[in-house]
GROMACS .gro file of C-alpha atoms in nm:
model
  274
    1LYS     CA    1   0.916  14.303   4.258
    2MET     CA    2   0.898  14.322   3.881
    3LEU     CA    3   1.229  14.367   3.700
    4GLY     CA    4   1.100  14.688   3.546
    5ASP     CA    5   1.022  14.836   3.886
    6ILE     CA    6   1.372  14.752   4.010
    7LEU     CA    7   1.529  14.921   3.705
    8VAL     CA    8   1.315  15.232   3.756
    9GLU     CA    9   1.404  15.253   4.125
   10SER     CA   10   1.773  15.215   4.034
   11ASN     CA   11   1.742  15.504   3.785
   12VAL     CA   12   1.848  15.276   3.501
   13MET     CA   13   1.535  15.379   3.309
   14THR     CA   14   1.238  15.611   3.352
   15ARG     CA   15   0.885  15.501   3.430
   16ASP     CA   16   0.774  15.611   3.080
   17GLN     CA   17   1.045  15.396   2.923
   18CYS     CA   18   0.940  15.099   3.136
   19ASP     CA   19   0.572  15.141   3.041
   20ALA     CA   20   0.664  15.169   2.673
   21ILE     CA   21   0.855  14.840   2.687
   22LEU     CA   22   0.569  14.665   2.869
   23LYS     CA   23   0.321  14.800   2.614
   24LYS     CA   24   0.535  14.669   2.329
   25GLN     CA   25   0.550  14.330   2.500
   26ARG     CA   26   0.171  14.345   2.549
   27ARG     CA   27   0.214  14.287   2.922
   28VAL     CA   28   0.046  14.603   3.051
   29ASP     CA   29  -0.288  14.432   3.117
   30GLU     CA   30  -0.108  14.139   3.280
   31ILE     CA   31   0.080  14.371   3.513
   32ASP     CA   32  -0.238  14.557   3.607
   33ALA     CA   33  -0.409  14.229   3.697
   34VAL     CA   34  -0.146  14.130   3.948
   35GLU     CA   35  -0.267  14.175   4.304
   36PRO     CA   36  -0.070  14.432   4.501
   37GLU     CA   37   0.177  14.286   4.743
   38THR     CA   38   0.106  14.310   5.111
   39PRO     CA   39   0.303  14.607   5.243
   40GLU     CA   40   0.595  14.511   5.460
   41MET     CA   41   0.562  14.562   5.832
   42PRO     CA   42   0.766  14.855   5.962
   43GLU     CA   43   1.079  14.755   6.143
   44ILE     CA   44   1.021  14.706   6.514
   45PRO     CA   45   1.222  14.960   6.716
   46GLN     CA   46   1.492  14.786   6.916
   47THR     CA   47   1.577  15.065   7.157
   48SER     CA   48   1.386  15.325   7.355
   49ALA     CA   49   1.475  15.605   7.593
   50LYS     CA   50   1.284  15.415   7.861
   51ASP     CA   51   1.483  15.092   7.822
   52ASP     CA   52   1.680  15.179   8.135
   53TYR     CA   53   1.359  15.172   8.337
   54PHE     CA   54   1.144  14.911   8.163
   55ASP     CA   55   1.189  14.554   8.053
   56LEU     CA   56   0.985  14.401   7.771
   57THR     CA   57   1.009  14.033   7.687
   58VAL     CA   58   0.833  13.891   7.381
   59SER     CA   59   0.794  13.516   7.341
   60GLU     CA   60   0.969  13.345   7.053
   61ASP     CA   61   0.642  13.294   6.866
   62LYS     CA   62   0.556  13.665   6.915
   63MET     CA   63   0.226  13.569   7.079
   64THR     CA   64   0.290  13.698   7.431
   65ALA     CA   65   0.459  14.007   7.572
   66PHE     CA   66   0.564  14.056   7.935
   67PHE     CA   67   0.637  14.396   8.085
   68SER     CA   68   0.817  14.487   8.406
   69ILE     CA   69   0.971  14.791   8.572
   70ASN     CA   70   1.333  14.796   8.679
   71ASP     CA   71   1.299  14.755   9.054
   72GLN     CA   72   1.600  14.980   9.106
   73SER     CA   73   1.417  15.271   8.947
   74ALA     CA   74   1.302  15.543   9.184
   75VAL     CA   75   1.107  15.722   8.912
   76SER     CA   76   0.728  15.713   8.918
   77PHE     CA   77   0.557  15.621   8.594
   78THR     CA   78   0.205  15.675   8.468
   79LEU     CA   79  -0.028  15.466   8.259
   80GLN     CA   80   0.049  15.690   7.964
   81ASP     CA   81   0.423  15.625   8.002
   82ILE     CA   82   0.363  15.252   7.974
   83LYS     CA   83   0.133  15.284   7.672
   84GLU     CA   84   0.380  15.507   7.493
   85TYR     CA   85   0.660  15.261   7.563
   86LEU     CA   86   0.457  14.971   7.422
   87ASP     CA   87   0.385  15.176   7.113
   88GLU     CA   88   0.753  15.258   7.073
   89LYS     CA   89   0.830  14.887   7.091
   90GLY     CA   90   0.571  14.807   6.825
   91ILE     CA   91   0.327  14.624   7.054
   92LYS     CA   92  -0.006  14.683   6.882
   93TYR     CA   93  -0.238  14.389   6.940
   94GLY     CA   94  -0.396  14.222   7.242
   95ILE     CA   95  -0.281  14.480   7.496
   96VAL     CA   96  -0.450  14.438   7.833
   97ASP     CA   97  -0.696  14.707   7.938
   98ASP     CA   98  -0.582  15.024   8.115
   99GLU     CA   99  -0.719  14.905   8.447
  100LYS     CA  100  -0.481  14.610   8.462
  101ILE     CA  101  -0.182  14.828   8.383
  102SER     CA  102  -0.289  15.080   8.647
  103GLU     CA  103  -0.329  14.804   8.906
  104TYR     CA  104   0.020  14.681   8.822
  105LEU     CA  105   0.167  15.028   8.875
  106GLU     CA  106  -0.015  15.071   9.206
  107ASN     CA  107   0.105  14.736   9.341
  108LYS     CA  108   0.455  14.846   9.441
  109GLU     CA  109   0.540  14.513   9.602
  110GLY     CA  110   0.456  14.320   9.289
  111LEU     CA  111   0.653  14.525   9.040
  112ASP     CA  112   0.927  14.262   9.028
  113THR     CA  113   0.675  14.016   8.882
  114PRO     CA  114   0.631  14.073   8.506
  115LEU     CA  115   0.287  14.168   8.378
  116LYS     CA  116   0.153  13.983   8.075
  117VAL     CA  117   0.084  14.305   7.895
  118ALA     CA  118  -0.024  14.169   7.555
  119GLU     CA  119  -0.139  13.843   7.406
  120GLY     CA  120  -0.189  13.758   7.040
  121LYS     CA  121  -0.465  13.555   6.883
  122LEU     CA  122  -0.383  13.218   6.732
  123PRO     CA  123  -0.531  13.152   6.388
  124GLU     CA  124  -0.829  12.920   6.378
  125ALA     CA  125  -0.787  12.639   6.128
  126GLY     CA  126  -1.069  12.581   5.883
  127LYS     CA  127  -1.230  12.249   5.799
  128ASP     CA  128  -1.229  12.082   5.460
  129ALA     CA  129  -1.559  12.000   5.295
  130SER     CA  130  -1.662  11.637   5.324
  131ILE     CA  131  -1.932  11.400   5.202
  132LYS     CA  132  -2.147  11.190   5.431
  133TYR     CA  133  -2.296  10.877   5.276
  134TYR     CA  134  -2.620  10.733   5.405
  135PHE     CA  135  -2.555  10.383   5.279
  136ASP     CA  136  -2.281  10.129   5.342
  137THR     CA  137  -2.013  10.207   5.085
  138ASP     CA  138  -1.824   9.883   5.157
  139PRO     CA  139  -2.091   9.628   5.248
  140LEU     CA  140  -1.919   9.302   5.160
  141LYS     CA  141  -1.720   9.153   5.447
  142ILE     CA  142  -1.493   8.848   5.462
  143GLY     CA  143  -1.775   8.648   5.614
  144THR     CA  144  -2.033   8.637   5.892
  145VAL     CA  145  -1.949   8.514   6.240
  146LYS     CA  146  -2.197   8.249   6.352
  147ASP     CA  147  -2.281   8.111   6.696
  148GLY     CA  148  -1.980   7.929   6.839
  149GLY     CA  149  -1.732   8.160   6.667
  150THR     CA  150  -1.726   7.993   6.326
  151ILE     CA  151  -1.722   8.208   6.013
  152ASP     CA  152  -1.959   8.149   5.722
  153PHE     CA  153  -1.749   8.265   5.427
  154LYS     CA  154  -2.044   8.228   5.193
  155ASP     CA  155  -2.246   8.489   5.383
  156ARG     CA  156  -2.066   8.817   5.321
  157GLY     CA  157  -2.342   9.049   5.435
  158GLU     CA  158  -2.636   9.216   5.269
  159LEU     CA  159  -2.608   9.455   4.978
  160PRO     CA  160  -2.743   9.804   5.058
  161GLN     CA  161  -3.078   9.873   4.895
  162VAL     CA  162  -3.264  10.203   4.877
  163LYS     CA  163  -3.608  10.322   4.781
  164LYS     CA  164  -3.698  10.612   4.557
  165GLY     CA  165  -3.666  10.937   4.752
  166ASP     CA  166  -3.409  10.808   5.001
  167LEU     CA  167  -3.126  11.044   5.095
  168LEU     CA  168  -2.802  10.894   4.964
  169ALA     CA  169  -2.531  11.150   5.029
  170GLU     CA  170  -2.488  11.493   5.182
  171LYS     CA  171  -2.211  11.745   5.143
  172ILE     CA  172  -2.082  11.906   5.462
  173PRO     CA  173  -1.960  12.248   5.343
  174ALA     CA  174  -1.610  12.369   5.418
  175VAL     CA  175  -1.562  12.598   5.715
  176GLU     CA  176  -1.337  12.896   5.661
  177GLY     CA  177  -1.061  12.951   5.913
  178ALA     CA  178  -0.987  13.279   6.086
  179ALA     CA  179  -0.659  13.466   6.067
  180GLY     CA  180  -0.477  13.548   6.388
  181ASN     CA  181  -0.249  13.827   6.505
  182ASP     CA  182   0.074  13.838   6.696
  183VAL     CA  183   0.140  14.108   6.954
  184TYR     CA  184   0.297  14.324   6.682
  185GLY     CA  185  -0.034  14.322   6.495
  186ARG     CA  186   0.092  14.111   6.208
  187TYR     CA  187  -0.156  13.875   6.045
  188LEU     CA  188  -0.115  13.500   6.095
  189THR     CA  189  -0.287  13.349   5.796
  190VAL     CA  190  -0.446  13.005   5.761
  191SER     CA  191  -0.470  12.779   5.459
  192LYS     CA  192  -0.792  12.789   5.260
  193PRO     CA  193  -0.996  12.474   5.328
  194LYS     CA  194  -1.037  12.227   5.045
  195ASP     CA  195  -1.374  12.205   4.875
  196THR     CA  196  -1.540  11.903   4.717
  197ALA     CA  197  -1.849  11.858   4.504
  198LEU     CA  198  -2.129  11.608   4.508
  199ARG     CA  199  -2.152  11.425   4.178
  200LYS     CA  200  -2.477  11.256   4.081
  201GLY     CA  201  -2.501  10.961   3.847
  202LYS     CA  202  -2.785  10.766   3.691
  203GLY     CA  203  -3.086  10.696   3.906
  204THR     CA  204  -3.028  10.995   4.136
  205SER     CA  205  -3.117  11.362   4.167
  206ILE     CA  206  -2.942  11.649   4.341
  207SER     CA  207  -3.093  11.931   4.546
  208GLU     CA  208  -3.091  12.289   4.421
  209ASP     CA  209  -2.823  12.386   4.671
  210LYS     CA  210  -2.603  12.098   4.546
  211LEU     CA  211  -2.573  11.964   4.900
  212LYS     CA  212  -2.786  11.646   4.887
  213ILE     CA  213  -2.833  11.354   4.652
  214TYR     CA  214  -3.153  11.145   4.650
  215ALA     CA  215  -3.247  10.815   4.490
  216GLU     CA  216  -3.472  10.846   4.184
  217THR     CA  217  -3.544  10.474   4.170
  218ASP     CA  218  -3.536  10.163   4.385
  219GLY     CA  219  -3.211   9.976   4.363
  220ILE     CA  220  -2.853   9.944   4.481
  221PRO     CA  221  -2.660  10.264   4.562
  222GLU     CA  222  -2.298  10.268   4.455
  223ILE     CA  223  -2.009  10.506   4.400
  224SER     CA  224  -1.832  10.503   4.066
  225ALA     CA  225  -1.456  10.519   4.020
  226VAL     CA  226  -1.481  10.895   3.958
  227GLY     CA  227  -1.692  10.957   4.269
  228LYS     CA  228  -2.040  10.971   4.118
  229VAL     CA  229  -2.328  10.841   4.331
  230TYR     CA  230  -2.575  10.635   4.133
  231VAL     CA  231  -2.851  10.382   4.185
  232SER     CA  232  -2.879  10.071   3.972
  233PRO     CA  233  -3.227   9.913   3.945
  234ARG     CA  234  -3.064   9.583   3.860
  235LEU     CA  235  -2.770   9.395   4.004
  236GLU     CA  236  -2.499   9.278   3.768
  237VAL     CA  237  -2.263   9.016   3.907
  238SER     CA  238  -1.955   8.975   3.690
  239GLY     CA  239  -1.749   8.658   3.717
  240GLY     CA  240  -2.029   8.444   3.855
  241VAL     CA  241  -2.148   8.376   4.209
  242GLY     CA  242  -1.899   8.210   4.438
  243LEU     CA  243  -1.654   8.278   4.720
  244LYS     CA  244  -1.577   8.627   4.586
  245THR     CA  245  -1.940   8.739   4.605
  246GLY     CA  246  -2.096   8.512   4.864
  247HIS     CA  247  -2.473   8.463   4.858
  248VAL     CA  248  -2.657   8.721   4.649
  249GLU     CA  249  -2.991   8.867   4.755
  250PHE     CA  250  -3.154   9.165   4.583
  251ASP     CA  251  -3.513   9.283   4.551
  252GLY     CA  252  -3.486   9.340   4.177
  253LYS     CA  253  -3.338   9.203   3.858
  254ILE     CA  254  -3.016   9.006   3.890
  255ASP     CA  255  -2.785   8.945   3.595
  256VAL     CA  256  -2.511   8.692   3.663
  257ILE     CA  257  -2.234   8.693   3.406
  258GLY     CA  258  -2.092   8.349   3.471
  259THR     CA  259  -2.210   8.051   3.674
  260VAL     CA  260  -2.365   8.007   4.015
  261GLN     CA  261  -2.137   7.770   4.202
  262SER     CA  262  -2.280   7.488   4.408
  263GLY     CA  263  -2.370   7.583   4.764
  264TYR     CA  264  -2.439   7.949   4.688
  265ARG     CA  265  -2.784   8.100   4.666
  266VAL     CA  266  -2.922   8.381   4.456
  267ARG     CA  267  -3.250   8.545   4.547
  268GLY     CA  268  -3.422   8.822   4.354
  269ASN     CA  269  -3.730   8.919   4.155
  270SER     CA  270  -3.572   8.775   3.841
  271LEU     CA  271  -3.248   8.601   3.754
  272LYS     CA  272  -3.053   8.592   3.433
  273ALA     CA  273  -2.731   8.392   3.417
  274ASN     CA  274  -2.498   8.375   3.117
   0.00000   0.00000   0.00000
């Protein structure tokens, strides 16, 4: 609660005095914008006039309630008696249908076995949004295993290449969860799922619904440090071609900043080495 509300309730000041102070502090609009607090649940009654005849057991997580009749009772009870008792005890949600309660009352021999009279609903967790990539985001391997089990460390796999119009990435939207209820009818909330956004870079386009990214040119698809998906029409190899890069093959322009070490090959439409 706000301090002002506490002071008003304690009769330290009047509501008009409180509003005047808030107005002077220019906090009236701020107070009005605050969402109202969820009203507190009424206190669950602990005793009932029927406690001598009935037993009600609620699980620790408040998700299940079991009802039974004191087998020493010689009093006959009706469906309405049971429903009123549950209401007195605050059981509001997931109560079994009247037919099951009536069957329980009619089965005199089974009265010593508790009836699961109410069951809550567990909250359903949501699912965070995610991004599915349609190209290998980590194509370079340590090496390629050859026949006989040897590893060619110079052959580190092929670089992914795409054509104009290819689908590069797709956003899988978040799925909202669903709140649950315990047998007292209280809400069991779930966390809001995390969202994420597709981010397009150079050489790409994004659909109107912001859920798909397509290549706008032939080239190599990559993801930048900030998560943007882009396509480069040329391949730039920094530090030269060697053990770090392996063989380089690309159907486009290749710029090698450095040297091409002996034993490594570079294949492309054009090659520029500095």
